[in-house]
JSON list of C-alpha atoms in Angstrom, two decimals:
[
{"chain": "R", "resi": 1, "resn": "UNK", "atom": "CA", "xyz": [12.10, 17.49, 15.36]},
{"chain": "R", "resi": 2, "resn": "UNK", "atom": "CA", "xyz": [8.52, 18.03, 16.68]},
{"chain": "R", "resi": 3, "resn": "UNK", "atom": "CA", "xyz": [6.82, 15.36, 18.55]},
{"chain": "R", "resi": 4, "resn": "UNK", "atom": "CA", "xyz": [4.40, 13.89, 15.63]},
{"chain": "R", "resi": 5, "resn": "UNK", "atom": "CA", "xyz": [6.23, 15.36, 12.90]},
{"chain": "R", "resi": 6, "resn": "UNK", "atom": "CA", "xyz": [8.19, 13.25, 10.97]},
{"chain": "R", "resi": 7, "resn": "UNK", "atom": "CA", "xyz": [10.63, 14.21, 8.07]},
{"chain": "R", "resi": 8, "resn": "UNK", "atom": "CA", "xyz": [10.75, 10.74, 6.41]},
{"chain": "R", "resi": 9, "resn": "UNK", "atom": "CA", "xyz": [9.78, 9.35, 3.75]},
{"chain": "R", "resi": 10, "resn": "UNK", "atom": "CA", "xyz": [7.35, 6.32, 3.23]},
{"chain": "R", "resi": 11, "resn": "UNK", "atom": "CA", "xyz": [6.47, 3.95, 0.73]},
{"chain": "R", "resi": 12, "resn": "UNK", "atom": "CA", "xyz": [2.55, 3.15, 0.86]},
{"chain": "R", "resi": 13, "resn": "UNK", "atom": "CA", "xyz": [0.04, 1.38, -0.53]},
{"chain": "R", "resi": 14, "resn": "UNK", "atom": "CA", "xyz": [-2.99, -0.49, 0.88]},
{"chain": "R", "resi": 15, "resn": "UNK", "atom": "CA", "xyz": [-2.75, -4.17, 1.79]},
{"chain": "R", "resi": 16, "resn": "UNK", "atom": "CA", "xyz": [1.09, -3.92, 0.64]},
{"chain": "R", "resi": 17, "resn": "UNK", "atom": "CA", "xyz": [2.32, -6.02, 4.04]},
{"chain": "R", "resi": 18, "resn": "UNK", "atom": "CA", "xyz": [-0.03, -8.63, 3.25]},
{"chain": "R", "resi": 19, "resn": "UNK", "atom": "CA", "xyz": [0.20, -8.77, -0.58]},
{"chain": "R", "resi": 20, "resn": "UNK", "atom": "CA", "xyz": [2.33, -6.77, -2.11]},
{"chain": "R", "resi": 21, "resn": "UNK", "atom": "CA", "xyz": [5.81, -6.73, -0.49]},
{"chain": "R", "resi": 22, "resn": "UNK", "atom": "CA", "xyz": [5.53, -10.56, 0.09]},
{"chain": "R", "resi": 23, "resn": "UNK", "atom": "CA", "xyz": [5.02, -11.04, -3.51]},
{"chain": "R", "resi": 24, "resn": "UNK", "atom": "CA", "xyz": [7.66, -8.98, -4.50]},
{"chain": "R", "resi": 25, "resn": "UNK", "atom": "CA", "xyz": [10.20, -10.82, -2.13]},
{"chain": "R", "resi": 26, "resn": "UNK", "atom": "CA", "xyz": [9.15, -14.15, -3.40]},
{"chain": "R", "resi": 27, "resn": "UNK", "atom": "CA", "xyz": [9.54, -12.91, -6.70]},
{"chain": "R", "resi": 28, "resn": "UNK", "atom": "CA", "xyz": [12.79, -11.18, -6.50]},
{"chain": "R", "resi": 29, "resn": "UNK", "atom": "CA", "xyz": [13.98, -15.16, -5.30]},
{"chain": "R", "resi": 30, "resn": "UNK", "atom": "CA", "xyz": [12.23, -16.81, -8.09]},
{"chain": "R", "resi": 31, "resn": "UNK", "atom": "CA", "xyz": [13.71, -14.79, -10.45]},
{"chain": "R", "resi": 32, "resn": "UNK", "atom": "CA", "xyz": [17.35, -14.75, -9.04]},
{"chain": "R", "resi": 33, "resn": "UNK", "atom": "CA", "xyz": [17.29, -10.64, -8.96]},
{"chain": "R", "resi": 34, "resn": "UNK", "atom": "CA", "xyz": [18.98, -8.80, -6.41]},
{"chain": "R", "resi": 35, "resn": "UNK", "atom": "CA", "xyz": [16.85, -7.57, -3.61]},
{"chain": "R", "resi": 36, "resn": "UNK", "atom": "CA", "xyz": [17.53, -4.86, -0.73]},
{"chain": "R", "resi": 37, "resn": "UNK", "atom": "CA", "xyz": [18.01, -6.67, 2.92]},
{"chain": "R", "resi": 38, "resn": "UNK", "atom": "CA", "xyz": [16.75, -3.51, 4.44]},
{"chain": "R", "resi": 39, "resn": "UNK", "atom": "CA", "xyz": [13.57, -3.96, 2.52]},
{"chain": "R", "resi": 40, "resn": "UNK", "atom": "CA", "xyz": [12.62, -7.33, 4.12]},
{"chain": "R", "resi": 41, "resn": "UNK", "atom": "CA", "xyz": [10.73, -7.78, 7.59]},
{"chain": "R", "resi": 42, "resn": "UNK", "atom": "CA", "xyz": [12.88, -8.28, 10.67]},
{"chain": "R", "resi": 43, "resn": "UNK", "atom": "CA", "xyz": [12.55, -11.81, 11.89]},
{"chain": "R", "resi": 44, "resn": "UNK", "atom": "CA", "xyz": [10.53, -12.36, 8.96]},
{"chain": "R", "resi": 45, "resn": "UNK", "atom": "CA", "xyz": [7.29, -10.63, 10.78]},
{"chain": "R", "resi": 46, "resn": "UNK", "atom": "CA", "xyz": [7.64, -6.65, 11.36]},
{"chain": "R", "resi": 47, "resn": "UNK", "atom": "CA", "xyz": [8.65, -4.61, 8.04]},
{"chain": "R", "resi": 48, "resn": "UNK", "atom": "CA", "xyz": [10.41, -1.43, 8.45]},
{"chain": "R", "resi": 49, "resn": "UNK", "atom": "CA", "xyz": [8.75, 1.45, 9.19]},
{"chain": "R", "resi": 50, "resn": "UNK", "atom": "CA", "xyz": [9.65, 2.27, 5.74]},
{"chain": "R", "resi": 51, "resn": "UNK", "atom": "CA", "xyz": [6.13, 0.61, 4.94]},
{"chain": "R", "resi": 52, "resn": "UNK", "atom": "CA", "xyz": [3.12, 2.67, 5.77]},
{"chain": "R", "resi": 53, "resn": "UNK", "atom": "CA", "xyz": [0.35, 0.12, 5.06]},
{"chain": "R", "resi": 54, "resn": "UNK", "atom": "CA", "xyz": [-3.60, 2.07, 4.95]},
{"chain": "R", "resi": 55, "resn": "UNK", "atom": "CA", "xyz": [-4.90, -0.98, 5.48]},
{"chain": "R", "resi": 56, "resn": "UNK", "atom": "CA", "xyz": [-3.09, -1.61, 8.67]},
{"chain": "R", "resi": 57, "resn": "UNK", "atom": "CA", "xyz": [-3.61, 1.41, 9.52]},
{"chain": "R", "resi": 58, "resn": "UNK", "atom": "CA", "xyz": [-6.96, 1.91, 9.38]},
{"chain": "R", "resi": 59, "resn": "UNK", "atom": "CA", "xyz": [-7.28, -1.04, 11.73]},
{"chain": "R", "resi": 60, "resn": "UNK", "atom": "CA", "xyz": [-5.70, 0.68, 14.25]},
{"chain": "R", "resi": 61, "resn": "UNK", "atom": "CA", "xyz": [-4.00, -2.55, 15.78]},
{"chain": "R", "resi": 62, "resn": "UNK", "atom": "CA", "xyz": [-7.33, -4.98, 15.37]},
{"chain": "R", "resi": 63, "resn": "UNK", "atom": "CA", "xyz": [-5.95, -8.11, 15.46]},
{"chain": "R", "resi": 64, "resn": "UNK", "atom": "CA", "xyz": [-7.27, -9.78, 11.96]},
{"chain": "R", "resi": 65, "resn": "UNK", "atom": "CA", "xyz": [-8.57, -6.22, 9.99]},
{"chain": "R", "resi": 66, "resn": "UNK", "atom": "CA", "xyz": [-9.30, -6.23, 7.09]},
{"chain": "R", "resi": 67, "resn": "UNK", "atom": "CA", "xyz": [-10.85, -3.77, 4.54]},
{"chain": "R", "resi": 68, "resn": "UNK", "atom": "CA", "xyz": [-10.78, -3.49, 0.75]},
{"chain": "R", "resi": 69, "resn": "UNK", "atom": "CA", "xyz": [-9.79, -0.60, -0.97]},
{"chain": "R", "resi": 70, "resn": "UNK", "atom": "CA", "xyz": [-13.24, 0.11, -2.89]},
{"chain": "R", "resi": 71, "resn": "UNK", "atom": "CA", "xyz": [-14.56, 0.22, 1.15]},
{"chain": "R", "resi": 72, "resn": "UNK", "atom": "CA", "xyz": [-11.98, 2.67, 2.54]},
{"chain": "R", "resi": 73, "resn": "UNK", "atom": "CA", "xyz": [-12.51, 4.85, -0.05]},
{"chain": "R", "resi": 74, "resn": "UNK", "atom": "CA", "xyz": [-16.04, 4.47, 0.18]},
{"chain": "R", "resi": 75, "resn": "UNK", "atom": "CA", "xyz": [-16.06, 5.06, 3.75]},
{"chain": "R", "resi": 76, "resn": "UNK", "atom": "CA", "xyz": [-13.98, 8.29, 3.38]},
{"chain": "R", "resi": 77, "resn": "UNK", "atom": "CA", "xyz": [-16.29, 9.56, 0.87]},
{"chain": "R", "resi": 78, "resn": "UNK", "atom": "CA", "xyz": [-13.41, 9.36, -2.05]},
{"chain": "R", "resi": 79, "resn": "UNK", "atom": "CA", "xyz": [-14.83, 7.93, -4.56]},
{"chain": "R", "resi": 80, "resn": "UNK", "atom": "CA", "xyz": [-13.88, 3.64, -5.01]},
{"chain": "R", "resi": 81, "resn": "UNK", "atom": "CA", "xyz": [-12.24, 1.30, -7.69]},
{"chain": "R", "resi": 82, "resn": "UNK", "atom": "CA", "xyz": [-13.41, 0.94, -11.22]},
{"chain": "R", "resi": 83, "resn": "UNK", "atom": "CA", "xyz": [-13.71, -2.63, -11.34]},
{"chain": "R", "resi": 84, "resn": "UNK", "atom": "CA", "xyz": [-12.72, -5.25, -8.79]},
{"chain": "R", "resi": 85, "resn": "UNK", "atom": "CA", "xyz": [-9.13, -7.18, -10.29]},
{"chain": "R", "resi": 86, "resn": "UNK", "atom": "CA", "xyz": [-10.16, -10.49, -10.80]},
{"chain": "R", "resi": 87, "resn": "UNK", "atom": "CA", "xyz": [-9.89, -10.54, -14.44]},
{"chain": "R", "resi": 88, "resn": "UNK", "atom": "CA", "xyz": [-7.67, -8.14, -14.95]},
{"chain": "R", "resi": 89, "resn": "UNK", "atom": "CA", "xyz": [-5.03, -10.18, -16.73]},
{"chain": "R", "resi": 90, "resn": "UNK", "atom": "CA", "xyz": [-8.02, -10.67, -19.10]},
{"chain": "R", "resi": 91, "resn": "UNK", "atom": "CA", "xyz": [-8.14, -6.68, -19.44]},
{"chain": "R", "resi": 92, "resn": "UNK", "atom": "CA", "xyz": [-6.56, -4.73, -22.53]},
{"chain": "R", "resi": 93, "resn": "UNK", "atom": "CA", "xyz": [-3.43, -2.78, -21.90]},
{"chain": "R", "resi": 94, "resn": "UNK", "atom": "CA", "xyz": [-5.15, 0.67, -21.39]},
{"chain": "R", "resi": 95, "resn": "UNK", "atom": "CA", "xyz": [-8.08, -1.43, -18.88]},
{"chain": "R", "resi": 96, "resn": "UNK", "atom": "CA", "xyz": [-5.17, -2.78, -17.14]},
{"chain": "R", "resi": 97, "resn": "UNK", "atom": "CA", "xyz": [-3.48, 0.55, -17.12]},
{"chain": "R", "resi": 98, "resn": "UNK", "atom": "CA", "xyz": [-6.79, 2.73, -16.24]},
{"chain": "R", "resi": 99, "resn": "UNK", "atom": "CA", "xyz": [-7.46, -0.09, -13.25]},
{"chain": "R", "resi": 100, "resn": "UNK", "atom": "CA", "xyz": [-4.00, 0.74, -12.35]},
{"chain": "R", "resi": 101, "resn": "UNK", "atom": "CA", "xyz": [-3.59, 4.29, -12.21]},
{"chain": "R", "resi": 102, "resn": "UNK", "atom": "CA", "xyz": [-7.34, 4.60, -9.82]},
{"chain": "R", "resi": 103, "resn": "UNK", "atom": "CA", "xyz": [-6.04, 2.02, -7.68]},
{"chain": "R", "resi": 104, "resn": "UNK", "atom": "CA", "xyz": [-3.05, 4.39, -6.82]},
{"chain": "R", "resi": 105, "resn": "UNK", "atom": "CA", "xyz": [-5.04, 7.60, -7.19]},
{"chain": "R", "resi": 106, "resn": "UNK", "atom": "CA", "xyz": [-7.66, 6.01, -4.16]},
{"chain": "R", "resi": 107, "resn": "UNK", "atom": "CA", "xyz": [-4.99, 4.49, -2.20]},
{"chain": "R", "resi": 108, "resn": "UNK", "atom": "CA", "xyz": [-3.23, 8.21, -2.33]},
{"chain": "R", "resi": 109, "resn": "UNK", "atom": "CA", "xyz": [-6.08, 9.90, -1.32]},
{"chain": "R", "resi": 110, "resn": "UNK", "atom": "CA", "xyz": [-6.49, 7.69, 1.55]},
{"chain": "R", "resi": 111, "resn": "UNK", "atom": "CA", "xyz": [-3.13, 7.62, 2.54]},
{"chain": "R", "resi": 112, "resn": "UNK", "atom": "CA", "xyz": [-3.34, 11.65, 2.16]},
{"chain": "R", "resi": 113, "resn": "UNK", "atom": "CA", "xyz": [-6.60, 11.56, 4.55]},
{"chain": "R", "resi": 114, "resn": "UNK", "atom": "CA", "xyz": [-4.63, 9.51, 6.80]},
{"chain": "R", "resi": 115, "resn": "UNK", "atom": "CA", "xyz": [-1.64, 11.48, 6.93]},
{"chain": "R", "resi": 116, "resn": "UNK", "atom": "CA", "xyz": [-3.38, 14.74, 7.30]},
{"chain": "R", "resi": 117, "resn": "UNK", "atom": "CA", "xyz": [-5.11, 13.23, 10.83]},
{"chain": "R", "resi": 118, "resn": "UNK", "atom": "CA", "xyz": [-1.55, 11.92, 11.69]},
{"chain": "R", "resi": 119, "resn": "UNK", "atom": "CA", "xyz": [1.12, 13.79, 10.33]},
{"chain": "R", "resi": 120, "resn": "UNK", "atom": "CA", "xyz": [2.76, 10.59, 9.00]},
{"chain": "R", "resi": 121, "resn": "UNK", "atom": "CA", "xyz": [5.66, 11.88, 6.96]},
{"chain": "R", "resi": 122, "resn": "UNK", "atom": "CA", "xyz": [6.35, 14.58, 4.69]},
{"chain": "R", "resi": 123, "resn": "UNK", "atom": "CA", "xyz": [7.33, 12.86, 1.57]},
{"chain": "R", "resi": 124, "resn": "UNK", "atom": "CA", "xyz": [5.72, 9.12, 0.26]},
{"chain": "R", "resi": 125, "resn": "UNK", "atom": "CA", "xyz": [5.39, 6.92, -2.91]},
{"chain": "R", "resi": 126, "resn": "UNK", "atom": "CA", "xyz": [2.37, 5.11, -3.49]},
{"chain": "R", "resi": 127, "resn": "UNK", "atom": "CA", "xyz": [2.78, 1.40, -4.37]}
]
């Protein structure tokens, strides 16, 4: 394999080591489901490099970055959010679904931005 290519795949999403996968971990407990070791960080601080996290990334090892989505995308001249989340459980089921679907068409496109600059991986799944 070339040096910077990389033939795996990665499961992304912005802010998805800080919100996300935690939630879904504490989740999977609550609700006595049946998680994936290999899917939980290693001594409960680094994830796997499974995880590609734009956030993160885009903080290029900053100690204590932090950027919304709506800003990213704004910054990479993609367009931003359609609303901001914090009522969303107060949304109707095509809101909530509309809110969804550009939250993960944003976060692809920065991911994509990203991964073009990078050459990241070949195949992903946006979270």
């Amino acid at each position: 394999m070339e040096e910077g290519s990389s033939m795996s795949h990665k499961i992304v999403g912005h802010n998805i080591k800080g919100f996300d996968l935690p939630y879904l971990i504490r989740s999977t407990m609550l609700n006595r489901a049946k998680g994936k070791s290999y899917l939980t960080p290693a001594r409960g601080k680094f994830w796997p490099d499974l995880f590609h996290d734009t956030m993160e990334f885009e903080g290029a090892g900053e100690y204590g970055f932090r950027v919304s989505l709506d800003n990213l995308a704004t910054q990479y001249g993609l367009g931003g959010k359609n609303g901001n989340g914090k009522l969303f459980y107060t949304y109707s089921r095509p809101e909530q679904e509309s809110y969804l679907e550009n939250d993960l068409r944003v976060t692809k496109n920065i991911f994509e931005r990203q991964n073009e600059s990078f050459d990241l991986c070949d195949k992903y799944t946006i979270i």
